[in-house]
C-alpha cells in the first residue's frame, strides 16, 4: 500500500512532466492546448488534495480563481486596447495550476519569470517571446528552494 507521501511525489512528477510539456509546446507553437492545461489543473488538484484538508482546498481554489479572473480581465482589456496578445490565456491557465500547488511560490516564480523574459527580450532585441519556458523552471526552482528552506527552518 502506498503512503500519502509517495502519492504526492508521483503526482508532483506527473505535474512536472505536464508542465514541461506545456513549456515546450509554448516555445514551439506559442500556445498551450486546453487539454494540457486541464491535465495540469487536474494533477495539481490531486496533488493538493493529498496535502491539505477539504476546507483548505476550497479556500485555495477560491484564492487561485480570483487572480485567474483578474488576469483574464486584464488580458482581454490588453487585447482590446493594444490589438495583440499580451500574457496569453495558456500562460494564465498554467499559472492557475501553480497557484493551486503553492500560491506564494507561484507569485514569486511569476516575478522571476517576468524579469528573465524582459532580459531575454532585451538581449535578443525581440518584442515578445513565449512565457511558459520562463515560468515553469522558475516555479520548480522556487518550489524546491522554498521546501528545502522550510525543512531547514
XYZ file of C-alpha atoms in Angstrom, residues 34 37 64-81 84-97 99 107 110:
37
model
C -6.675 23.242 -23.461
C -3.983 22.909 -19.280
C -6.462 30.749 -7.133
C -9.642 31.664 -9.004
C -9.529 35.346 -8.040
C -6.105 36.097 -9.629
C -7.129 33.916 -12.567
C -10.176 36.068 -13.211
C -8.193 39.283 -12.748
C -5.554 38.105 -15.207
C -8.205 37.104 -17.763
C -9.885 40.510 -17.467
C -6.523 42.260 -17.775
C -5.612 40.166 -20.815
C -8.923 40.871 -22.536
C -8.546 44.599 -21.872
C -4.940 44.476 -23.097
C -6.012 42.807 -26.347
C -8.780 45.341 -26.839
C -6.523 48.347 -26.277
C -2.364 41.949 -29.820
C -1.895 39.299 -27.173
C -0.007 40.056 -24.006
C 0.259 37.495 -21.229
C -1.713 34.813 -23.080
C -4.551 32.592 -21.959
C -2.372 29.465 -21.898
C 0.019 31.201 -19.532
C -2.893 32.133 -17.293
C -4.203 28.559 -17.223
C -0.800 27.147 -16.276
C -0.357 29.861 -13.648
C -3.697 28.792 -12.147
C -2.385 25.262 -11.667
C -1.461 28.796 -7.682
C 3.660 34.600 -7.409
C 5.811 34.862 -11.865
